[in-house]
Amino acid sequence: MSAVVAEHDHHEEHHDHGPAKGLVRWLITTNHKDIGTLYLLFALAMFFVGGLMALVIRAELFEPGMQFVNPTFFNSMTTMHALVMVFGAVMPAFVGLANWQIPLMIGAPDMALPRLNNMSFWMLVAGVVLLASTLFMEGGAPACGWTFYPPLVLRDCGHALPFAVFSVHMLGISSIMGAINIIATILNMRAPKMTLMKMPLFVWTWLITAFLLIAIMPVFAGAVTMLLTDKFFATSFFDAAGGGDPVLYQHIFWFFGHPEVYVMILPTFGVASTIIPVFARKPLFGYSSMVYATASIAFLSFIVWAHHMFTVGMPMAGELYFMYATMLIAIPTGVKVFNWTATMWKGAMTFEAPMLFSICFVVLFTIGGLTGLMMAVAPTDFQYHDTYFIVAHFHYTLVPASIFILMAAGYFWLPKWTGNMYDERLARFHFWMSAISVNILFFPQHFLGLAGMPRRIPDYAVQFADWNMVSSIGAFIFGFSQLIFLYIVIKTIKGGTGEKVTDEVWEDASKHSLEWTLPSPTPYHTWSTPPTEVPSEHF
Amino acid sequence: MSTNAHDAYYIPNKAVWPIIGTAGLVTMLAGFANYLNGSAAGSTFMIVGLMIFITMLVGWFTLQATESESGMYNHGVGISYRMGMMWFIFSEIMFFAVFFGTLWYTRNLSVDWLGGIGDGPGRSSHTLWADYKSAWPTNGPGKVGGKDGEFEAMGAFGLPFINTLLLLSSGVTCTWAHHGLLAKNRDQLIKGLIATVGLGFLFVACQAFEYHEAYTEMGLTLGTGIYGSTFFMLTGFHGLHVCIGAIILSVVLFRSWKGHFKPENHFAFEAAAWYWHFVDVVWLGLFIFVYLL
């Protein structure tokens, strides 16, 4: 590839190297750092919106009986909380990280397709706006669960259904364009010496995640399109009277849905694999096995979907196949947990906020993984299915995993991006508040689930009262603790502790990855000339 | 490796078309959703959104074509574009896979279960509809849609077979045009493209005729149970993609007239041709699984 980059349209705007002025800059920007910032700020905003919805849920569940909201609105909240967190917070946050970090880490001047990049972001915003508009509409927001199962969604979804469907279409287009961009960037824009097996793990995990996204978002789009035609155009895809089958929807949905949860966890693995070696001051243990494990998890994610449907009524052969296939995922995941632990083994560790969050991720994600293994066993899943046990399971794999790692990434890279150091004392306080309250919040839900409390209900039998109260207290502590994060982020952007960081920020970080060899804060344009040397994985 | 700016990876500084396109699309979809909910203003918004979207397409395509012709895209940019198109087509394949998968699942599993065949969950359905015999084509135990619940399935030979020949020959003319482009034979390029676009629209016309016959003569509509649903969903989305492909090829044809494209630099032509062949292959799948079997 070429050594020099044309950064502007040199026919017209020879003087213009920087961003456009004012707010318009953000509408029309094609700069990967601008777009990364937009994604991250949007995700942060949505994290608080989705979090507020979660607090509505936990407030209602604080005590048995109906306190604050009516059941339909409660169901709207569970539905919207999930959709906002998945499509508005976690996925965009990782795309934001990808935008910022991938070009910096592989020595590229920008994303491969900058205009498409801008469109991906605004499509996301438009999609989320379409979805959020249903909150204000006759019949309210979808109250059918984020999975949109028919026939419930077709009978019970008021005016919201077409908006939700088109929102999924727009979010899908956004994700596919973003993923195409990431693949083209990684495969086409690497610095000359950056071979595939020298790429930072974060880049590797995103390459594989991007492939997953392109494969699954069209599937989700197809599924919701059939919902739309069943509702408005008289088709019978999910109607047994016409020869269709509602279970078919569940198969298609989870063919999308299972890889989708890995879309949220694989970049998490990537960030953890990037942070842990820096603070252990050792190279990542088992780099190539990490790459292969990620690829294996991605492959397996396509052939295990029906473990979400063990109780729906499948032939016995299906139950057995999906049970065994699901258990296989424990192997590559175990490889990863082992490698993170081995990376820390005999390392000269320090415990700054990014490392604290990362270690906490390894421990709590393992708990989430083990409960996953319990539910992979079909006969026992019949007991746990649709109880609070599954709620506890997937929140352990998402909150103290994806969300914690996003926090870690924020603390890890904000000094690089802004040139300012965050307040370490406050960040550690944020960590301990989050780490303790997240367990108060979700651990009791295991007990509730095993005792038989069903999910997605606004009221419950009195024997569940104690643990629900504990869980709700944890939820409010966790929720309000995140305001500390917001404060730290704003303060860091505005100047932080006043201490200017070095280019390397973290001790010896430049041995690990290219971005630490750039100035802090990173200039608006970086790697206009690709780096000639890249870090080696052994040092 | 050269320091000449024309040989460098082109990074545009800012772009107005993406946000305009997004605004157009979201207006169109919000309008459509309102229309489906019975709002009178819905269709107006749809039309306005569509206009904005078309404006974006024209504007963005023009910008890309101008930049390409002025030599701003080097080899690296070309590779990014090709990768982009390749993965976009992969996403389209996955989109069609959903509907082919639906057809496979209903034909081979769920309709049988409804009829009480196999050890699947269908035995309970059989208690609901004891008289239902598993069959294909079917509009289900409720005899949904059709003329008084009856309908005629679409045969493979006749119009669908002619359509197969039309699309296959359009693939040939497309490749012939490409050979013309590579051999700097502009006349062959333009003639080949005209033939391809013409055959494409002829295909769409035949399909429109086929649909008309299905709706008026055969009792076969989108609402005719699972057979009608899968038939029209698969062939309908394919037809839509033929239209999109033909429009892309028309743009390429227009650019060929204007003297664009060189043997070593004609990404737009390649992308259009790949898309066209993809649409072609999907049709072969349709012809086999929807019409023939």
PDB file of N, CA, C and O in Angstrom, chain A residues 1-2 4-7 13 16 28 30 112 115 118 122-123 159 166 187-189 215 218-219 232 234-236 240-243 245 248 313, chain B residues 1 7-9 11-15 18 22 25 29 32 36-37 64 67 76 79-80 91 94 98 105 121 139-142 223 225-226 229:
ATOM      1  N   MET A   1       0.820  -1.206   0.000  1.00  0.00           N
ATOM      2  CA  MET A   1       0.000   0.000   0.000  1.00  0.00           C
ATOM      3  C   MET A   1       0.857   1.260   0.000  1.00  0.00           C
ATOM      4  O   MET A   1       2.041   1.216   0.252  1.00  0.00           O
ATOM      5  N   SER A   2       0.230   2.325  -0.266  1.00  0.00           N
ATOM      6  CA  SER A   2       0.978   3.550  -0.506  1.00  0.00           C
ATOM      7  C   SER A   2       1.513   4.180   0.769  1.00  0.00           C
ATOM      8  O   SER A   2       0.956   4.025   1.852  1.00  0.00           O
ATOM      9  N   VAL A   4       1.992   7.445   1.395  1.00  0.00           N
ATOM     10  CA  VAL A   4       1.518   8.778   1.747  1.00  0.00           C
ATOM     11  C   VAL A   4       0.014   8.849   1.520  1.00  0.00           C
ATOM     12  O   VAL A   4      -0.534   8.157   0.693  1.00  0.00           O
ATOM     13  N   VAL A   5      -0.616   9.681   2.295  1.00  0.00           N
ATOM     14  CA  VAL A   5      -2.061   9.712   2.263  1.00  0.00           C
ATOM     15  C   VAL A   5      -2.547  11.084   1.836  1.00  0.00           C
ATOM     16  O   VAL A   5      -2.065  12.100   2.327  1.00  0.00           O
ATOM     17  N   ALA A   6      -3.476  11.108   0.925  1.00  0.00           N
ATOM     18  CA  ALA A   6      -4.107  12.378   0.574  1.00  0.00           C
ATOM     19  C   ALA A   6      -5.207  12.627   1.577  1.00  0.00           C
ATOM     20  O   ALA A   6      -6.172  11.900   1.659  1.00  0.00           O
ATOM     21  N   GLU A   7      -5.051  13.647   2.396  1.00  0.00           N
ATOM     22  CA  GLU A   7      -5.968  13.831   3.504  1.00  0.00           C
ATOM     23  C   GLU A   7      -7.146  14.725   3.161  1.00  0.00           C
ATOM     24  O   GLU A   7      -7.998  14.991   3.971  1.00  0.00           O
ATOM     25  N   GLU A  13      -9.973  22.288  -1.552  1.00  0.00           N
ATOM     26  CA  GLU A  13      -9.802  22.817  -0.206  1.00  0.00           C
ATOM     27  C   GLU A  13      -8.384  22.570   0.277  1.00  0.00           C
ATOM     28  O   GLU A  13      -8.164  21.825   1.207  1.00  0.00           O
ATOM     29  N   ASP A  16      -7.589  23.084   4.022  1.00  0.00           N
ATOM     30  CA  ASP A  16      -8.415  22.500   5.063  1.00  0.00           C
ATOM     31  C   ASP A  16      -7.899  21.131   5.521  1.00  0.00           C
ATOM     32  O   ASP A  16      -8.185  20.117   4.925  1.00  0.00           O
ATOM     33  N   ILE A  28     -20.978  15.903   9.458  1.00  0.00           N
ATOM     34  CA  ILE A  28     -20.395  15.551   8.159  1.00  0.00           C
ATOM     35  C   ILE A  28     -18.988  14.991   8.292  1.00  0.00           C
ATOM     36  O   ILE A  28     -18.296  14.787   7.313  1.00  0.00           O
ATOM     37  N   THR A  30     -15.730  12.702   8.569  1.00  0.00           N
ATOM     38  CA  THR A  30     -15.347  11.380   8.090  1.00  0.00           C
ATOM     39  C   THR A  30     -14.116  10.882   8.842  1.00  0.00           C
ATOM     40  O   THR A  30     -13.543   9.867   8.487  1.00  0.00           O
ATOM     41  N   ALA A 112     -11.105   2.481   6.209  1.00  0.00           N
ATOM     42  CA  ALA A 112     -10.966   2.295   4.762  1.00  0.00           C
ATOM     43  C   ALA A 112     -12.035   3.067   3.998  1.00  0.00           C
ATOM     44  O   ALA A 112     -11.784   3.549   2.889  1.00  0.00           O
ATOM     45  N   ARG A 115     -16.607   7.718   4.360  1.00  0.00           N
ATOM     46  CA  ARG A 115     -17.975   8.250   4.191  1.00  0.00           C
ATOM     47  C   ARG A 115     -18.993   7.248   4.701  1.00  0.00           C
ATOM     48  O   ARG A 115     -19.984   7.605   5.348  1.00  0.00           O
ATOM     49  N   ASN A 118     -19.350   7.476   8.444  1.00  0.00           N
ATOM     50  CA  ASN A 118     -20.265   8.514   8.897  1.00  0.00           C
ATOM     51  C   ASN A 118     -21.712   8.019   8.809  1.00  0.00           C
ATOM     52  O   ASN A 118     -22.499   8.167   9.735  1.00  0.00           O
ATOM     53  N   TRP A 122     -24.853   7.639  11.740  1.00  0.00           N
ATOM     54  CA  TRP A 122     -26.142   8.337  11.724  1.00  0.00           C
ATOM     55  C   TRP A 122     -27.302   7.397  11.510  1.00  0.00           C
ATOM     56  O   TRP A 122     -28.416   7.635  11.982  1.00  0.00           O
ATOM     57  N   MET A 123     -27.069   6.294  10.803  1.00  0.00           N
ATOM     58  CA  MET A 123     -28.111   5.265  10.683  1.00  0.00           C
ATOM     59  C   MET A 123     -28.442   4.690  12.050  1.00  0.00           C
ATOM     60  O   MET A 123     -29.597   4.398  12.363  1.00  0.00           O
ATOM     61  N   HIS A 159     -49.270   0.158  17.960  1.00  0.00           N
ATOM     62  CA  HIS A 159     -48.727   0.862  16.809  1.00  0.00           C
ATOM     63  C   HIS A 159     -47.222   0.721  16.704  1.00  0.00           C
ATOM     64  O   HIS A 159     -46.611   1.200  15.771  1.00  0.00           O
ATOM     65  N   PHE A 166     -38.743  -1.444  11.478  1.00  0.00           N
ATOM     66  CA  PHE A 166     -37.887  -0.578  10.645  1.00  0.00           C
ATOM     67  C   PHE A 166     -36.657  -0.120  11.420  1.00  0.00           C
ATOM     68  O   PHE A 166     -35.601   0.119  10.838  1.00  0.00           O
ATOM     69  N   LEU A 187      -8.091  -5.644   6.743  1.00  0.00           N
ATOM     70  CA  LEU A 187      -7.438  -6.465   5.727  1.00  0.00           C
ATOM     71  C   LEU A 187      -6.655  -5.632   4.718  1.00  0.00           C
ATOM     72  O   LEU A 187      -5.760  -6.141   4.058  1.00  0.00           O
ATOM     73  N   ASN A 188      -6.973  -4.360   4.598  1.00  0.00           N
ATOM     74  CA  ASN A 188      -6.379  -3.576   3.508  1.00  0.00           C
ATOM     75  C   ASN A 188      -5.480  -2.439   3.959  1.00  0.00           C
ATOM     76  O   ASN A 188      -4.745  -1.890   3.150  1.00  0.00           O
ATOM     77  N   MET A 189      -5.538  -2.056   5.226  1.00  0.00           N
ATOM     78  CA  MET A 189      -4.876  -0.807   5.622  1.00  0.00           C
ATOM     79  C   MET A 189      -3.762  -1.006   6.642  1.00  0.00           C
ATOM     80  O   MET A 189      -3.318  -0.043   7.256  1.00  0.00           O
ATOM     81  N   ALA A 215     -22.884 -11.622   8.836  1.00  0.00           N
ATOM     82  CA  ALA A 215     -23.628 -12.862   8.634  1.00  0.00           C
ATOM     83  C   ALA A 215     -24.986 -12.847   9.320  1.00  0.00           C
ATOM     84  O   ALA A 215     -25.927 -13.475   8.840  1.00  0.00           O
ATOM     85  N   PRO A 218     -28.490  -9.489   8.542  1.00  0.00           N
ATOM     86  CA  PRO A 218     -29.513  -9.715   7.518  1.00  0.00           C
ATOM     87  C   PRO A 218     -30.530 -10.777   7.941  1.00  0.00           C
ATOM     88  O   PRO A 218     -31.689 -10.726   7.541  1.00  0.00           O
ATOM     89  N   VAL A 219     -30.095 -11.726   8.770  1.00  0.00           N
ATOM     90  CA  VAL A 219     -30.997 -12.774   9.225  1.00  0.00           C
ATOM     91  C   VAL A 219     -32.070 -12.175  10.140  1.00  0.00           C
ATOM     92  O   VAL A 219     -33.269 -12.471  10.004  1.00  0.00           O
ATOM     93  N   PHE A 232     -49.270  -7.264   8.557  1.00  0.00           N
ATOM     94  CA  PHE A 232     -49.932  -6.288   7.681  1.00  0.00           C
ATOM     95  C   PHE A 232     -50.248  -6.807   6.278  1.00  0.00           C
ATOM     96  O   PHE A 232     -51.007  -6.199   5.562  1.00  0.00           O
ATOM     97  N   ALA A 234     -50.910 -10.245   5.415  1.00  0.00           N
ATOM     98  CA  ALA A 234     -51.664 -11.505   5.371  1.00  0.00           C
ATOM     99  C   ALA A 234     -50.824 -12.754   5.116  1.00  0.00           C
ATOM    100  O   ALA A 234     -51.358 -13.788   4.742  1.00  0.00           O
ATOM    101  N   THR A 235     -49.510 -12.708   5.291  1.00  0.00           N
ATOM    102  CA  THR A 235     -48.738 -13.944   5.112  1.00  0.00           C
ATOM    103  C   THR A 235     -48.924 -14.852   6.317  1.00  0.00           C
ATOM    104  O   THR A 235     -49.470 -14.454   7.344  1.00  0.00           O
ATOM    105  N   SER A 236     -48.473 -16.099   6.194  1.00  0.00           N
ATOM    106  CA  SER A 236     -48.714 -17.104   7.238  1.00  0.00           C
ATOM    107  C   SER A 236     -47.430 -17.737   7.750  1.00  0.00           C
ATOM    108  O   SER A 236     -47.431 -18.894   8.134  1.00  0.00           O
ATOM    109  N   ALA A 240     -49.853 -21.289  12.286  1.00  0.00           N
ATOM    110  CA  ALA A 240     -50.035 -22.709  11.973  1.00  0.00           C
ATOM    111  C   ALA A 240     -51.256 -22.949  11.105  1.00  0.00           C
ATOM    112  O   ALA A 240     -51.266 -23.871  10.287  1.00  0.00           O
ATOM    113  N   ALA A 241     -52.303 -22.130  11.222  1.00  0.00           N
ATOM    114  CA  ALA A 241     -53.501 -22.340  10.414  1.00  0.00           C
ATOM    115  C   ALA A 241     -53.180 -22.255   8.931  1.00  0.00           C
ATOM    116  O   ALA A 241     -53.763 -22.955   8.111  1.00  0.00           O
ATOM    117  N   GLY A 242     -52.212 -21.413   8.570  1.00  0.00           N
ATOM    118  CA  GLY A 242     -51.833 -21.281   7.171  1.00  0.00           C
ATOM    119  C   GLY A 242     -50.686 -22.202   6.791  1.00  0.00           C
ATOM    120  O   GLY A 242     -50.148 -22.099   5.692  1.00  0.00           O
ATOM    121  N   GLY A 243     -50.267 -23.076   7.695  1.00  0.00           N
ATOM    122  CA  GLY A 243     -49.174 -23.998   7.391  1.00  0.00           C
ATOM    123  C   GLY A 243     -47.836 -23.509   7.897  1.00  0.00           C
ATOM    124  O   GLY A 243     -46.817 -24.169   7.700  1.00  0.00           O
ATOM    125  N   ASP A 245     -45.314 -21.787  11.162  1.00  0.00           N
ATOM    126  CA  ASP A 245     -44.948 -22.311  12.473  1.00  0.00           C
ATOM    127  C   ASP A 245     -44.315 -21.193  13.305  1.00  0.00           C
ATOM    128  O   ASP A 245     -43.280 -20.655  12.914  1.00  0.00           O
ATOM    129  N   LEU A 248     -40.681 -21.489  14.041  1.00  0.00           N
ATOM    130  CA  LEU A 248     -39.734 -21.100  12.992  1.00  0.00           C
ATOM    131  C   LEU A 248     -39.112 -19.751  13.305  1.00  0.00           C
ATOM    132  O   LEU A 248     -37.913 -19.534  13.114  1.00  0.00           O
ATOM    133  N   GLY A 313     -40.282 -27.470  22.450  1.00  0.00           N
ATOM    134  CA  GLY A 313     -40.827 -28.648  21.789  1.00  0.00           C
ATOM    135  C   GLY A 313     -40.066 -28.951  20.531  1.00  0.00           C
ATOM    136  O   GLY A 313     -40.474 -28.575  19.432  1.00  0.00           O
TER     137      GLY A 313
ATOM    138  N   MET B   1       5.871   2.602  -4.116  1.00  0.00           N
ATOM    139  CA  MET B   1       5.583   3.632  -3.127  1.00  0.00           C
ATOM    140  C   MET B   1       6.029   4.996  -3.643  1.00  0.00           C
ATOM    141  O   MET B   1       7.207   5.242  -3.826  1.00  0.00           O
ATOM    142  N   ASP B   7      -1.258   9.055  -6.038  1.00  0.00           N
ATOM    143  CA  ASP B   7      -0.975   7.653  -5.830  1.00  0.00           C
ATOM    144  C   ASP B   7      -1.245   7.256  -4.380  1.00  0.00           C
ATOM    145  O   ASP B   7      -0.861   6.200  -3.930  1.00  0.00           O
ATOM    146  N   ALA B   8      -1.917   8.136  -3.636  1.00  0.00           N
ATOM    147  CA  ALA B   8      -2.067   7.903  -2.204  1.00  0.00           C
ATOM    148  C   ALA B   8      -3.473   7.414  -1.883  1.00  0.00           C
ATOM    149  O   ALA B   8      -4.399   7.587  -2.671  1.00  0.00           O
ATOM    150  N   TYR B   9      -3.617   6.822  -0.699  1.00  0.00           N
ATOM    151  CA  TYR B   9      -4.940   6.377  -0.265  1.00  0.00           C
ATOM    152  C   TYR B   9      -5.793   7.606   0.012  1.00  0.00           C
ATOM    153  O   TYR B   9      -5.463   8.434   0.846  1.00  0.00           O
ATOM    154  N   ILE B  11      -8.434   9.884   1.492  1.00  0.00           N
ATOM    155  CA  ILE B  11      -9.295  10.014   2.673  1.00  0.00           C
ATOM    156  C   ILE B  11     -10.111  11.297   2.519  1.00  0.00           C
ATOM    157  O   ILE B  11      -9.576  12.387   2.629  1.00  0.00           O
ATOM    158  N   PRO B  12     -11.405  11.178   2.254  1.00  0.00           N
ATOM    159  CA  PRO B  12     -12.211  12.395   2.102  1.00  0.00           C
ATOM    160  C   PRO B  12     -12.277  13.156   3.416  1.00  0.00           C
ATOM    161  O   PRO B  12     -12.234  12.562   4.484  1.00  0.00           O
ATOM    162  N   ASN B  13     -12.379  14.441   3.320  1.00  0.00           N
ATOM    163  CA  ASN B  13     -12.324  15.261   4.523  1.00  0.00           C
ATOM    164  C   ASN B  13     -13.669  15.355   5.219  1.00  0.00           C
ATOM    165  O   ASN B  13     -13.785  15.331   6.419  1.00  0.00           O
ATOM    166  N   LYS B  14     -14.711  15.537   4.454  1.00  0.00           N
ATOM    167  CA  LYS B  14     -16.040  15.597   5.037  1.00  0.00           C
ATOM    168  C   LYS B  14     -17.044  15.126   3.999  1.00  0.00           C
ATOM    169  O   LYS B  14     -16.722  15.041   2.814  1.00  0.00           O
ATOM    170  N   ALA B  15     -18.222  14.808   4.432  1.00  0.00           N
ATOM    171  CA  ALA B  15     -19.200  14.259   3.498  1.00  0.00           C
ATOM    172  C   ALA B  15     -20.590  14.686   3.914  1.00  0.00           C
ATOM    173  O   ALA B  15     -20.958  14.543   5.074  1.00  0.00           O
ATOM    174  N   PRO B  18     -23.918  11.177   3.289  1.00  0.00           N
ATOM    175  CA  PRO B  18     -24.369  10.153   4.250  1.00  0.00           C
ATOM    176  C   PRO B  18     -25.497  10.633   5.153  1.00  0.00           C
ATOM    177  O   PRO B  18     -26.489   9.924   5.341  1.00  0.00           O
ATOM    178  N   THR B  22     -29.309   9.219   5.215  1.00  0.00           N
ATOM    179  CA  THR B  22     -29.922   8.709   6.447  1.00  0.00           C
ATOM    180  C   THR B  22     -31.244   9.404   6.706  1.00  0.00           C
ATOM    181  O   THR B  22     -32.253   8.750   7.033  1.00  0.00           O
ATOM    182  N   LEU B  25     -33.838   8.004   4.334  1.00  0.00           N
ATOM    183  CA  LEU B  25     -34.282   6.648   4.654  1.00  0.00           C
ATOM    184  C   LEU B  25     -35.187   6.639   5.885  1.00  0.00           C
ATOM    185  O   LEU B  25     -36.220   5.964   5.907  1.00  0.00           O
ATOM    186  N   LEU B  29     -39.032   5.387   6.057  1.00  0.00           N
ATOM    187  CA  LEU B  29     -39.465   4.267   6.896  1.00  0.00           C
ATOM    188  C   LEU B  29     -40.477   4.720   7.955  1.00  0.00           C
ATOM    189  O   LEU B  29     -41.459   4.018   8.222  1.00  0.00           O
ATOM    190  N   PHE B  32     -43.653   5.019   6.162  1.00  0.00           N
ATOM    191  CA  PHE B  32     -44.228   3.705   5.867  1.00  0.00           C
ATOM    192  C   PHE B  32     -44.880   3.128   7.121  1.00  0.00           C
ATOM    193  O   PHE B  32     -45.995   2.588   7.072  1.00  0.00           O
ATOM    194  N   LEU B  36     -48.759   2.144   7.586  1.00  0.00           N
ATOM    195  CA  LEU B  36     -49.254   0.837   8.012  1.00  0.00           C
ATOM    196  C   LEU B  36     -50.176   0.963   9.214  1.00  0.00           C
ATOM    197  O   LEU B  36     -51.115   0.183   9.380  1.00  0.00           O
ATOM    198  N   ASN B  37     -49.921   1.963  10.059  1.00  0.00           N
ATOM    199  CA  ASN B  37     -50.777   2.175  11.216  1.00  0.00           C
ATOM    200  C   ASN B  37     -52.037   2.956  10.861  1.00  0.00           C
ATOM    201  O   ASN B  37     -52.808   3.323  11.739  1.00  0.00           O
ATOM    202  N   GLN B  64     -18.700  10.222  -6.474  1.00  0.00           N
ATOM    203  CA  GLN B  64     -17.753   9.105  -6.591  1.00  0.00           C
ATOM    204  C   GLN B  64     -17.212   8.985  -8.015  1.00  0.00           C
ATOM    205  O   GLN B  64     -16.015   8.787  -8.217  1.00  0.00           O
ATOM    206  N   GLU B  67     -14.732  11.772  -8.724  1.00  0.00           N
ATOM    207  CA  GLU B  67     -13.456  11.529  -8.061  1.00  0.00           C
ATOM    208  C   GLU B  67     -12.686  10.404  -8.731  1.00  0.00           C
ATOM    209  O   GLU B  67     -11.475  10.483  -8.942  1.00  0.00           O
ATOM    210  N   GLY B  76      -5.061   0.891  -3.638  1.00  0.00           N
ATOM    211  CA  GLY B  76      -5.524   0.552  -2.291  1.00  0.00           C
ATOM    212  C   GLY B  76      -6.994   0.881  -2.090  1.00  0.00           C
ATOM    213  O   GLY B  76      -7.752   0.090  -1.517  1.00  0.00           O
ATOM    214  N   ILE B  79      -9.106  -1.673  -3.737  1.00  0.00           N
ATOM    215  CA  ILE B  79      -9.232  -2.921  -2.978  1.00  0.00           C
ATOM    216  C   ILE B  79     -10.290  -2.768  -1.883  1.00  0.00           C
ATOM    217  O   ILE B  79     -11.125  -3.648  -1.683  1.00  0.00           O
ATOM    218  N   SER B  80     -10.278  -1.622  -1.202  1.00  0.00           N
ATOM    219  CA  SER B  80     -11.301  -1.401  -0.167  1.00  0.00           C
ATOM    220  C   SER B  80     -12.702  -1.470  -0.761  1.00  0.00           C
ATOM    221  O   SER B  80     -13.604  -2.083  -0.192  1.00  0.00           O
ATOM    222  N   SER B  91     -23.723 -10.272   2.726  1.00  0.00           N
ATOM    223  CA  SER B  91     -24.847  -9.977   3.615  1.00  0.00           C
ATOM    224  C   SER B  91     -26.172 -10.226   2.891  1.00  0.00           C
ATOM    225  O   SER B  91     -27.147 -10.696   3.488  1.00  0.00           O
ATOM    226  N   MET B  94     -26.963 -13.858   2.972  1.00  0.00           N
ATOM    227  CA  MET B  94     -27.542 -14.260   4.259  1.00  0.00           C
ATOM    228  C   MET B  94     -29.011 -13.847   4.343  1.00  0.00           C
ATOM    229  O   MET B  94     -29.829 -14.542   4.945  1.00  0.00           O
ATOM    230  N   VAL B  98     -32.343 -16.609   4.780  1.00  0.00           N
ATOM    231  CA  VAL B  98     -33.463 -16.667   5.720  1.00  0.00           C
ATOM    232  C   VAL B  98     -34.702 -17.238   5.035  1.00  0.00           C
ATOM    233  O   VAL B  98     -35.371 -18.132   5.557  1.00  0.00           O
ATOM    234  N   TYR B 105     -37.555 -25.335   6.015  1.00  0.00           N
ATOM    235  CA  TYR B 105     -38.075 -25.735   7.323  1.00  0.00           C
ATOM    236  C   TYR B 105     -39.560 -26.090   7.230  1.00  0.00           C
ATOM    237  O   TYR B 105     -39.998 -27.111   7.752  1.00  0.00           O
ATOM    238  N   PRO B 121     -42.778 -32.149  17.589  1.00  0.00           N
ATOM    239  CA  PRO B 121     -43.817 -31.591  18.453  1.00  0.00           C
ATOM    240  C   PRO B 121     -45.177 -31.592  17.776  1.00  0.00           C
ATOM    241  O   PRO B 121     -46.177 -31.242  18.386  1.00  0.00           O
ATOM    242  N   ASN B 139     -51.873 -24.520   1.801  1.00  0.00           N
ATOM    243  CA  ASN B 139     -52.159 -23.276   2.503  1.00  0.00           C
ATOM    244  C   ASN B 139     -52.616 -23.563   3.923  1.00  0.00           C
ATOM    245  O   ASN B 139     -53.341 -22.803   4.537  1.00  0.00           O
ATOM    246  N   GLY B 140     -52.161 -24.725   4.416  1.00  0.00           N
ATOM    247  CA  GLY B 140     -52.341 -25.018   5.832  1.00  0.00           C
ATOM    248  C   GLY B 140     -53.680 -25.630   6.164  1.00  0.00           C
ATOM    249  O   GLY B 140     -54.595 -25.650   5.335  1.00  0.00           O
ATOM    250  N   PRO B 141     -53.789 -26.144   7.394  1.00  0.00           N
ATOM    251  CA  PRO B 141     -55.036 -26.786   7.816  1.00  0.00           C
ATOM    252  C   PRO B 141     -56.212 -25.820   7.828  1.00  0.00           C
ATOM    253  O   PRO B 141     -57.361 -26.244   7.687  1.00  0.00           O
ATOM    254  N   GLY B 142     -55.955 -24.535   7.964  1.00  0.00           N
ATOM    255  CA  GLY B 142     -57.044 -23.557   7.987  1.00  0.00           C
ATOM    256  C   GLY B 142     -57.458 -23.120   6.595  1.00  0.00           C
ATOM    257  O   GLY B 142     -58.333 -22.281   6.436  1.00  0.00           O
ATOM    258  N   GLY B 223     -51.269 -13.941   0.567  1.00  0.00           N
ATOM    259  CA  GLY B 223     -52.018 -14.440   1.710  1.00  0.00           C
ATOM    260  C   GLY B 223     -52.447 -15.888   1.591  1.00  0.00           C
ATOM    261  O   GLY B 223     -53.207 -16.389   2.410  1.00  0.00           O
ATOM    262  N   GLY B 225     -51.740 -18.881   2.499  1.00  0.00           N
ATOM    263  CA  GLY B 225     -51.044 -19.810   3.383  1.00  0.00           C
ATOM    264  C   GLY B 225     -49.533 -19.748   3.223  1.00  0.00           C
ATOM    265  O   GLY B 225     -48.978 -18.784   2.704  1.00  0.00           O
ATOM    266  N   ILE B 226     -48.884 -20.801   3.667  1.00  0.00           N
ATOM    267  CA  ILE B 226     -47.430 -20.794   3.693  1.00  0.00           C
ATOM    268  C   ILE B 226     -46.858 -20.883   2.274  1.00  0.00           C
ATOM    269  O   ILE B 226     -45.799 -20.319   1.989  1.00  0.00           O
ATOM    270  N   SER B 229     -47.023 -17.383   0.910  1.00  0.00           N
ATOM    271  CA  SER B 229     -46.086 -16.522   1.641  1.00  0.00           C
ATOM    272  C   SER B 229     -44.658 -16.725   1.156  1.00  0.00           C
ATOM    273  O   SER B 229     -43.966 -15.772   0.816  1.00  0.00           O
TER     274      SER B 229
END
